[in-house]
mmCIF file of C-alpha atoms in Angstrom:
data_model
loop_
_atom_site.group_PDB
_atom_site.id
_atom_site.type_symbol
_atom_site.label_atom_id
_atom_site.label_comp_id
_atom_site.label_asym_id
_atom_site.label_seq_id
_atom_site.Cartn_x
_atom_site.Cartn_y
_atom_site.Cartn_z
ATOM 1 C CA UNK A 23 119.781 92.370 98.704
ATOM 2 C CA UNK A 24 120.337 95.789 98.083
ATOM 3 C CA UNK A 25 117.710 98.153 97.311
ATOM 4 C CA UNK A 26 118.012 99.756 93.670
ATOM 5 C CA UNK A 27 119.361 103.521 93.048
ATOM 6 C CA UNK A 28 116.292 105.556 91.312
ATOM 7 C CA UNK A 29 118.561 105.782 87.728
ATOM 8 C CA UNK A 30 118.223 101.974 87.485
ATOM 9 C CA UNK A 31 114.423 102.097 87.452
ATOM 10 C CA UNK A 32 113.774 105.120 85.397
ATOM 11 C CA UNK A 33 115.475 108.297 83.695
ATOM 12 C CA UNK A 34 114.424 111.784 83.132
ATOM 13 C CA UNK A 35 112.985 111.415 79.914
ATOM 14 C CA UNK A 36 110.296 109.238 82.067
ATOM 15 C CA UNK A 37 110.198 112.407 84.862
ATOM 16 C CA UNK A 38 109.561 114.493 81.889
ATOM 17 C CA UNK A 39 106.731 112.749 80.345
ATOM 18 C CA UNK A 40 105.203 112.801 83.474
ATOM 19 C CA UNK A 41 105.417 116.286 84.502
ATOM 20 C CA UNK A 42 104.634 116.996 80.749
ATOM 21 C CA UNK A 43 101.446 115.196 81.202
ATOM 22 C CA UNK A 44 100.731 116.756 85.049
ATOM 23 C CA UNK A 45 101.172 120.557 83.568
ATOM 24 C CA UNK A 46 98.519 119.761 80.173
ATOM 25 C CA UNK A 47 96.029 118.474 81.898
ATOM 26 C CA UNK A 48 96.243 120.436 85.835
ATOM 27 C CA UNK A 49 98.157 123.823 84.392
ATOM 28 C CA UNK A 50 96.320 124.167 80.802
ATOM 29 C CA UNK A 51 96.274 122.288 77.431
ATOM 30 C CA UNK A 52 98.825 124.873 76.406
ATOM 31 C CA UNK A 53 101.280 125.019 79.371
ATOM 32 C CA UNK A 54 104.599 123.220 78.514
ATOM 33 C CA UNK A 55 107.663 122.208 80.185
ATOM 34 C CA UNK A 56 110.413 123.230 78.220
ATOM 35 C CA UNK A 57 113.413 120.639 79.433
ATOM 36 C CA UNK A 58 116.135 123.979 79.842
ATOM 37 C CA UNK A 59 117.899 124.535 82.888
ATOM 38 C CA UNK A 60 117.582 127.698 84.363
ATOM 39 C CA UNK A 61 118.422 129.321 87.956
ATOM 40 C CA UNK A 62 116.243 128.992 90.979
ATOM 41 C CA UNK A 63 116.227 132.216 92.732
ATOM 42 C CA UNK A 64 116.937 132.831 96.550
ATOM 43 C CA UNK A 65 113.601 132.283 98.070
ATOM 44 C CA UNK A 66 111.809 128.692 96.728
ATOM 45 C CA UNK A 67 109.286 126.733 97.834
ATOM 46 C CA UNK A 68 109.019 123.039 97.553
ATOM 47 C CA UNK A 69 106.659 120.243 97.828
ATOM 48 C CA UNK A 70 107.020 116.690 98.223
ATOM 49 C CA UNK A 71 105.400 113.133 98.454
ATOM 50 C CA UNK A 72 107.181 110.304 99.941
ATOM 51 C CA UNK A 73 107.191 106.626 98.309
ATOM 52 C CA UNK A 74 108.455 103.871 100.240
ATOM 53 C CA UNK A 75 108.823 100.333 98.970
ATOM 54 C CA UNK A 76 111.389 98.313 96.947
ATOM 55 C CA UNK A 77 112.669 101.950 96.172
ATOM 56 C CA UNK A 78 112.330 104.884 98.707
ATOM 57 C CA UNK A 79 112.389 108.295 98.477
ATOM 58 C CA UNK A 80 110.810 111.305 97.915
ATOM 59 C CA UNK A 81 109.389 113.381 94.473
ATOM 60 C CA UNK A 82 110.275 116.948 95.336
ATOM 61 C CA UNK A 83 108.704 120.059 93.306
ATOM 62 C CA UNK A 84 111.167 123.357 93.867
ATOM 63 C CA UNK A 85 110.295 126.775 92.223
ATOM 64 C CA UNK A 86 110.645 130.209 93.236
ATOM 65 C CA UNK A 87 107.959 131.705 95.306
ATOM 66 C CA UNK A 88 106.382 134.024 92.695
ATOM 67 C CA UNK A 89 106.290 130.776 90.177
ATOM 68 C CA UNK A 90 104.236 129.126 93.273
ATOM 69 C CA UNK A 91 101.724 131.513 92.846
ATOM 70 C CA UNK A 92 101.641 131.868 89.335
ATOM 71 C CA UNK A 93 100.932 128.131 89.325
ATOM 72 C CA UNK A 94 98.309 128.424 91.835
ATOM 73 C CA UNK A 95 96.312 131.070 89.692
ATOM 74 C CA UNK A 96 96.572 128.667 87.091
ATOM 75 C CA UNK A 97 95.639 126.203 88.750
ATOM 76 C CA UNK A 98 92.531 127.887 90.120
ATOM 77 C CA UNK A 99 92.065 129.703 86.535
ATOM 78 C CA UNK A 100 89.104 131.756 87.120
ATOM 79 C CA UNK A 101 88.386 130.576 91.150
ATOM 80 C CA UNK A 102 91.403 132.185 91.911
ATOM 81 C CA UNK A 103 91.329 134.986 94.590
ATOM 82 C CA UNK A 104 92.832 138.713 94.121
ATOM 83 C CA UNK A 105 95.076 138.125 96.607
ATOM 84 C CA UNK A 106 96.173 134.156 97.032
ATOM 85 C CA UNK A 107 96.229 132.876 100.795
ATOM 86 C CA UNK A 108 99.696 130.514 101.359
ATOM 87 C CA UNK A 109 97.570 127.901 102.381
ATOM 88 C CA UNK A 110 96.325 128.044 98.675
ATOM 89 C CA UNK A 111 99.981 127.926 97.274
ATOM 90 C CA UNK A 112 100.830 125.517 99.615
ATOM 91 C CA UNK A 113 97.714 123.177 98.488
ATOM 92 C CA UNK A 114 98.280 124.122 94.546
ATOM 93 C CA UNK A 115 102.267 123.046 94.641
ATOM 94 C CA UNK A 116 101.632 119.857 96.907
ATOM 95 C CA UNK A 117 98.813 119.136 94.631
ATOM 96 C CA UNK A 118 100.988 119.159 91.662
ATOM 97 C CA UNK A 119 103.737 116.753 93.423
ATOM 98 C CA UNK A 120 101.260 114.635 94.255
ATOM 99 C CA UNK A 121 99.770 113.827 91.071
ATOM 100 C CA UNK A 122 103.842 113.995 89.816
ATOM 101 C CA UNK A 123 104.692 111.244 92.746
ATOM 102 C CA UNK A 124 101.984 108.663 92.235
ATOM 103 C CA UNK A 125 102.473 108.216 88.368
ATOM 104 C CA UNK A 126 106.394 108.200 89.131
ATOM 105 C CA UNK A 127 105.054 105.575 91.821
ATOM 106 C CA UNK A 128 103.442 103.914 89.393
ATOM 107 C CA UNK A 129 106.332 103.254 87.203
ATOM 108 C CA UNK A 130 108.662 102.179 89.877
ATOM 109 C CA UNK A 131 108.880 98.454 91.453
ATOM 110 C CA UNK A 132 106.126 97.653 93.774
ATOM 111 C CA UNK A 133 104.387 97.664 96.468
ATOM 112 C CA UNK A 134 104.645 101.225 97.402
ATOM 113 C CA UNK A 135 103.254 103.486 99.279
ATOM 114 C CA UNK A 136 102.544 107.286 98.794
ATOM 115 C CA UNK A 137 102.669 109.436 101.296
ATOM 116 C CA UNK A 138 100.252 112.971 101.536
ATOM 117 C CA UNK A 139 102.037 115.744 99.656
ATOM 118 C CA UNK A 140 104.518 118.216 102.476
ATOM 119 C CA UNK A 141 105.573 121.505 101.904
ATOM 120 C CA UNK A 142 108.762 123.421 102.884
ATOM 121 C CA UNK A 143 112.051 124.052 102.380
ATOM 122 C CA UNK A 144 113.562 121.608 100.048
ATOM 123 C CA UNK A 145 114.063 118.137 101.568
ATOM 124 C CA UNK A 146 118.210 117.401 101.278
ATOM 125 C CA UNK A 147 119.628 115.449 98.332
ATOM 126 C CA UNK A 148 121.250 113.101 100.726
ATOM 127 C CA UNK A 149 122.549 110.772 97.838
ATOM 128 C CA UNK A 150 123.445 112.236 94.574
ATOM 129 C CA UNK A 151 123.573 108.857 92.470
ATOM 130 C CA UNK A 152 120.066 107.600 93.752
ATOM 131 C CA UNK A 153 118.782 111.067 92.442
ATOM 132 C CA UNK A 154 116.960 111.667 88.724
ATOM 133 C CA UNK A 155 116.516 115.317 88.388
ATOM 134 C CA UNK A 156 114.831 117.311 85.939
ATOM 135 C CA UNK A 157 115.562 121.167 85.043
ATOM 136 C CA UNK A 158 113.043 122.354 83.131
ATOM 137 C CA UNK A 159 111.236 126.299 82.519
ATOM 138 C CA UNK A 160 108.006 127.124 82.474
ATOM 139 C CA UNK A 161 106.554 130.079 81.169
ATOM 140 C CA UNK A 162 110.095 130.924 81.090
ATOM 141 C CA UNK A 163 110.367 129.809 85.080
ATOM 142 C CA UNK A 164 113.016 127.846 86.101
ATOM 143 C CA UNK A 165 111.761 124.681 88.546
ATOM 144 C CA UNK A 166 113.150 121.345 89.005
ATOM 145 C CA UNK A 167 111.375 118.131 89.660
ATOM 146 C CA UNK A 168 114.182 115.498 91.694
ATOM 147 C CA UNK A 169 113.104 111.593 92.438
ATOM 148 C CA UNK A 170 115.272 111.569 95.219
ATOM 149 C CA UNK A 171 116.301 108.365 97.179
ATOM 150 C CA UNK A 172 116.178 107.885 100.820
ATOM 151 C CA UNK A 173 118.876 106.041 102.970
ATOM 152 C CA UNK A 174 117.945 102.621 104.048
ATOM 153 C CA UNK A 175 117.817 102.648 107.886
ATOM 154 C CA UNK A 176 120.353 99.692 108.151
ATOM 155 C CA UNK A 177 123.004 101.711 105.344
ATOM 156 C CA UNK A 178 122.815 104.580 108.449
ATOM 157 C CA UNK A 179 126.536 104.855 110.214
ATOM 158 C CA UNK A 180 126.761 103.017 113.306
ATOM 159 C CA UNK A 181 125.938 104.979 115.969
ATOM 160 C CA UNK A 182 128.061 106.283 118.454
ATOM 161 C CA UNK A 183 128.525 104.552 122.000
ATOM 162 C CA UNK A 184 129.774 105.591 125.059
ATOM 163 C CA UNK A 185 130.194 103.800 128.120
ATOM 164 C CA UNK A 186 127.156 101.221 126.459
ATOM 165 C CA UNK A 187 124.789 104.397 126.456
ATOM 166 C CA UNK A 188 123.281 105.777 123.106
ATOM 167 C CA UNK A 189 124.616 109.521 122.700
ATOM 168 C CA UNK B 10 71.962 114.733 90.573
ATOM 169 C CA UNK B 11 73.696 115.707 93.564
ATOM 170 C CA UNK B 12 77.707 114.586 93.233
ATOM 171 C CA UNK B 13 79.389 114.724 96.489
ATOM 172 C CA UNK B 14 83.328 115.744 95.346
ATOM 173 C CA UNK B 15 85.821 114.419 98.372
ATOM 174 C CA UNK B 16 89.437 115.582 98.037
ATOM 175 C CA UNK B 17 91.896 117.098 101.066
ATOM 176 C CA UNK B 18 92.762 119.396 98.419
ATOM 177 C CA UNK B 19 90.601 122.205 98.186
ATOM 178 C CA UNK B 20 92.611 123.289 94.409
ATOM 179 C CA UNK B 21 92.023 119.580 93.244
ATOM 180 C CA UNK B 22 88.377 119.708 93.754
ATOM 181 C CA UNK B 23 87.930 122.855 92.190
ATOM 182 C CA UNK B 24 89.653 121.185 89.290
ATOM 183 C CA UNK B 25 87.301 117.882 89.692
ATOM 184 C CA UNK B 26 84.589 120.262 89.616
ATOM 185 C CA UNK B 27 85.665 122.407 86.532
ATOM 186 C CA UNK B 28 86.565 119.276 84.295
ATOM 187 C CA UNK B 29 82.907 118.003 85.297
ATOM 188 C CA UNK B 30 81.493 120.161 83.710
ATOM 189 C CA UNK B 31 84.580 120.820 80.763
ATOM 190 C CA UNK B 32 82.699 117.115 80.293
ATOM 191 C CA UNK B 33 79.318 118.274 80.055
ATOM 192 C CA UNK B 34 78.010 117.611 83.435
ATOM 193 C CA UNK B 35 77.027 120.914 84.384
ATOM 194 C CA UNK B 36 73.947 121.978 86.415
ATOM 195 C CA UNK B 37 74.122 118.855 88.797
ATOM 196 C CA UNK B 38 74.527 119.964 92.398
ATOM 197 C CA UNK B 39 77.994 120.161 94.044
ATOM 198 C CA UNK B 40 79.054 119.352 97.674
ATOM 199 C CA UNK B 41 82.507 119.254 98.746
ATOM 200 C CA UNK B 42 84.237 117.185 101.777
ATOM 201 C CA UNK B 43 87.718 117.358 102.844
ATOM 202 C CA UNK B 44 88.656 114.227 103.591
ATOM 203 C CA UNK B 45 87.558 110.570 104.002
ATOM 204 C CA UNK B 46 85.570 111.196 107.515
ATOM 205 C CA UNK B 47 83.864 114.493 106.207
ATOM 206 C CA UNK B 48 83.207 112.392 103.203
ATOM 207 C CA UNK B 49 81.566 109.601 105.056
ATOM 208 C CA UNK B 50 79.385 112.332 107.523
ATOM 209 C CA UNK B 51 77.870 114.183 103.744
ATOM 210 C CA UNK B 52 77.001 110.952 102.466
ATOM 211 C CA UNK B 53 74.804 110.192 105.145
ATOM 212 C CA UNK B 54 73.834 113.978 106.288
ATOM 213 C CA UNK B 55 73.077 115.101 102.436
ATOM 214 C CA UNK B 56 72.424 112.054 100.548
ATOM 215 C CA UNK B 57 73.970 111.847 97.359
ATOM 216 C CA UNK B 58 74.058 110.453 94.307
ATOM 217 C CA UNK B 59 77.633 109.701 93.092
ATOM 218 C CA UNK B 60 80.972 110.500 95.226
ATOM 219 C CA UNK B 61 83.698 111.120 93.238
ATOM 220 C CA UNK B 62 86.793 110.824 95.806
ATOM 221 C CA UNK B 63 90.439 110.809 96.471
ATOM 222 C CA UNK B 64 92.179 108.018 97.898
ATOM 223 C CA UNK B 65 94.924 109.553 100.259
ATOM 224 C CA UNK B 66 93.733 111.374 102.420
ATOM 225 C CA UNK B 67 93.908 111.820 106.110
ATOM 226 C CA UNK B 68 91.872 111.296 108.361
ATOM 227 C CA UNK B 69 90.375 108.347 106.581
ATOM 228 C CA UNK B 70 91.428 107.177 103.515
ATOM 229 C CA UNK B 71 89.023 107.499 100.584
ATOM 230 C CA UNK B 72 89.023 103.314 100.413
ATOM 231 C CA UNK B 73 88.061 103.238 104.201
ATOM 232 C CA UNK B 74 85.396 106.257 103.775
ATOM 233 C CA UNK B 75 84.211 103.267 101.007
ATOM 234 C CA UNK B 76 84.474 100.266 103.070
ATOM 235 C CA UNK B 77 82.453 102.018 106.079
ATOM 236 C CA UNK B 78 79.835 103.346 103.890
ATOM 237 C CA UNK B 79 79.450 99.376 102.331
ATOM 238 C CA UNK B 80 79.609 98.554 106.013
ATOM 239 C CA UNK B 81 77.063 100.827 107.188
ATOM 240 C CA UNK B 82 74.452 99.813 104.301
ATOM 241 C CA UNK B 83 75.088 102.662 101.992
ATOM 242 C CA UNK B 84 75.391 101.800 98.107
ATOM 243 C CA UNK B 85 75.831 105.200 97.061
ATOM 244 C CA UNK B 86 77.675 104.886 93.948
ATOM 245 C CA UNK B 87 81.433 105.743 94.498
ATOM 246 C CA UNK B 88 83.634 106.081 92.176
ATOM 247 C CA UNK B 89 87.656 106.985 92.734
ATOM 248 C CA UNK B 90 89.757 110.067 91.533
ATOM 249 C CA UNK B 91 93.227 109.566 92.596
ATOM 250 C CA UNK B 92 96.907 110.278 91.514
ATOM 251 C CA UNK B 93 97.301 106.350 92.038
ATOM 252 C CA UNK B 94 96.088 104.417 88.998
ATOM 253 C CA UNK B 95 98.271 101.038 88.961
ATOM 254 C CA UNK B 96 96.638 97.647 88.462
ATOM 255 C CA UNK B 97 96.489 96.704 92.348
ATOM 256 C CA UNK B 98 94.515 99.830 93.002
ATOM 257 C CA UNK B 99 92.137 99.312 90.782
ATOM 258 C CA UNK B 100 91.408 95.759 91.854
ATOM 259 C CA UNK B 101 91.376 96.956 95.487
ATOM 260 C CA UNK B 102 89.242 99.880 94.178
ATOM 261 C CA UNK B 103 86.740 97.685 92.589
ATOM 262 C CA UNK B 104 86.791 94.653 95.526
ATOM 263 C CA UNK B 105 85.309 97.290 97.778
ATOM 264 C CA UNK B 106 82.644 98.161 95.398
ATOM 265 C CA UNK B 107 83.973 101.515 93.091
ATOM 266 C CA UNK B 108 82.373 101.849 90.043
ATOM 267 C CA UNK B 109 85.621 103.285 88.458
ATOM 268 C CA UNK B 110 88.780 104.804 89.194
ATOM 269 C CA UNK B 111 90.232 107.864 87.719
ATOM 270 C CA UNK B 112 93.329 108.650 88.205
ATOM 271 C CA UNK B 113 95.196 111.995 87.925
ATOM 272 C CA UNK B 114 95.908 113.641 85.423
ATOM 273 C CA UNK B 115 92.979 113.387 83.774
ATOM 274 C CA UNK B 116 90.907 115.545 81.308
ATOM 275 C CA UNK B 117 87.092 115.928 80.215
ATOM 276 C CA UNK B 118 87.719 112.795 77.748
ATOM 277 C CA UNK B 119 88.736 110.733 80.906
ATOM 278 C CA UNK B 120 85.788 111.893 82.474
ATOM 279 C CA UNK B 121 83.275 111.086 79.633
ATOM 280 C CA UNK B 122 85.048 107.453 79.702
ATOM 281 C CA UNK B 123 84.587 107.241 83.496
ATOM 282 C CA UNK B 124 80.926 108.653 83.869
ATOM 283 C CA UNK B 125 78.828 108.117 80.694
ATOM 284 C CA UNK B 126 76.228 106.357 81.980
ATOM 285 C CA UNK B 127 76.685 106.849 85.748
ATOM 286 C CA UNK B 128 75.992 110.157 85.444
ATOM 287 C CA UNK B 129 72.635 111.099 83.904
#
């Protein structure tokens, strides 16, 4: 059987309400995601949790580095050190996909499993159709929020053989 | 009461601990562990009341820090905070002997619906 793509199971309207819901009650009562595209600078960060079940794949969090630590102090509201440590960032933005990833988790075919929230350099779109991607600006920053599908192992090119030997 | 507050996220239990008391459980005593193991070790070194943890976490899951504390004779009450809410959880939360499970996002309501009564 094969496995679904991600815009069979939910759209962004559903990515929306979540993150809606994530930012009101982590970011402030106030805070809203205003569904506008805007651009991502040159130097983003990005966090991620991996599901893996009926549908696999990972919910990634992308924003530019200054809107990582702007949602870090808000995060921390009055906690917050003068000057933020990365490690805080880092915690603050993988905190935020996490709580994203298990209600998108939640909505999607089961079982599942959720992985701990990563941070890096965005993880590749490595299949555009199995992707649901939401634009949106906050506090007039853009970020995006993409349920991105993973490759099933067995839909993998065969590999390459020579002489009977893996290359 | 003394509420033992176990997340791997150091931001997420400052929020735990600032929606506490949004809910009007202030002046109860706070300690913090970062993960299911250092979760287990408090429980036993500082003697709690109520644990309000995460579920994945590494080290030890927040269910296994659960199951070895049932295991090892402790009924401290337990109660989950997790971005995982779905159906299965809970029953899997409340086999193993949670009194509750919260899951994230929550606010001080959520709380209040969670803790009235555990908390005093």
């Amino acid at each position: 059987m094969t496995a679904p793509v991600i815009t069979q199971l939910l759209d962004e309207a559903t990515v929306q309400e979540i993150a809606d819901q994530a930012w009101s009650a982590l970011v402030g009562e106030d805070e809203v995601l205003v569904p506008v595209p805007g651009e991502l600078g040159p130097d983003t960060r990005s966090s991620w949790v991996e599901i893996v079940g009926p549908w696999s794949g990972t919910v990634v969090l992308t924003c530019d580095r200054d809107t990582a630590e702007e949602l870090t102090r808000a995060l921390l509201r009055e906690h917050a050190p003068a000057e933020l440590e990365p490690e805080d960032v880092d915690d603050a933005l993988g905190e935020l996909a996490n709580v994203v990833g298990g209600n998108v988790k939640a909505v999607l075919p089961g079982p599942s499993f959720l992985g701990l929230p990563e941070v890096g350099p965005a993880p590749r779109v490595t299949s555009p159709a199995d992707t649901c991607r939401v634009d949106a600006l906050w506090r007039g920053r853009p970020l995006t929020i993409s349920v991105q599908g993973t490759p099933a192992p067995d839909a993998d090119p065969a590999p390459s053989y020579e002489n009977g030997v893996p290359l | 009461m003394k509420i033992l507050i176990a997340d791997d996220s150091r931001v997420m239990r400052q929020i735990v601990i600032r929606t506490l008391r949004q809910a009007g459980y202030d002046d109860h005593d706070i300690v913090e562990a970062e993960d299911g193991r250092d979760a287990f070790d408090k429980v036993k070194a500082e003697d709690p009341d109520l644990v309000l943890s995460d579920w994945n976490m590494p080290n030890m899951t927040g269910l296994e820090c659960l199951q070895a504390l049932r295991s090892s004779g402790s009924g401290v009450p337990f109660g989950f905070v997790t971005s995982e809410g779905s159906v299965e959880m809970r029953e899997k939360a409340a086999d193993a002997g949670a009194l509750f499970l919260i899951a994230k996002p929550f606010n001080e309501d959520t709380f209040k619906d969670a803790l009235d009564g555990v908390i005093v």
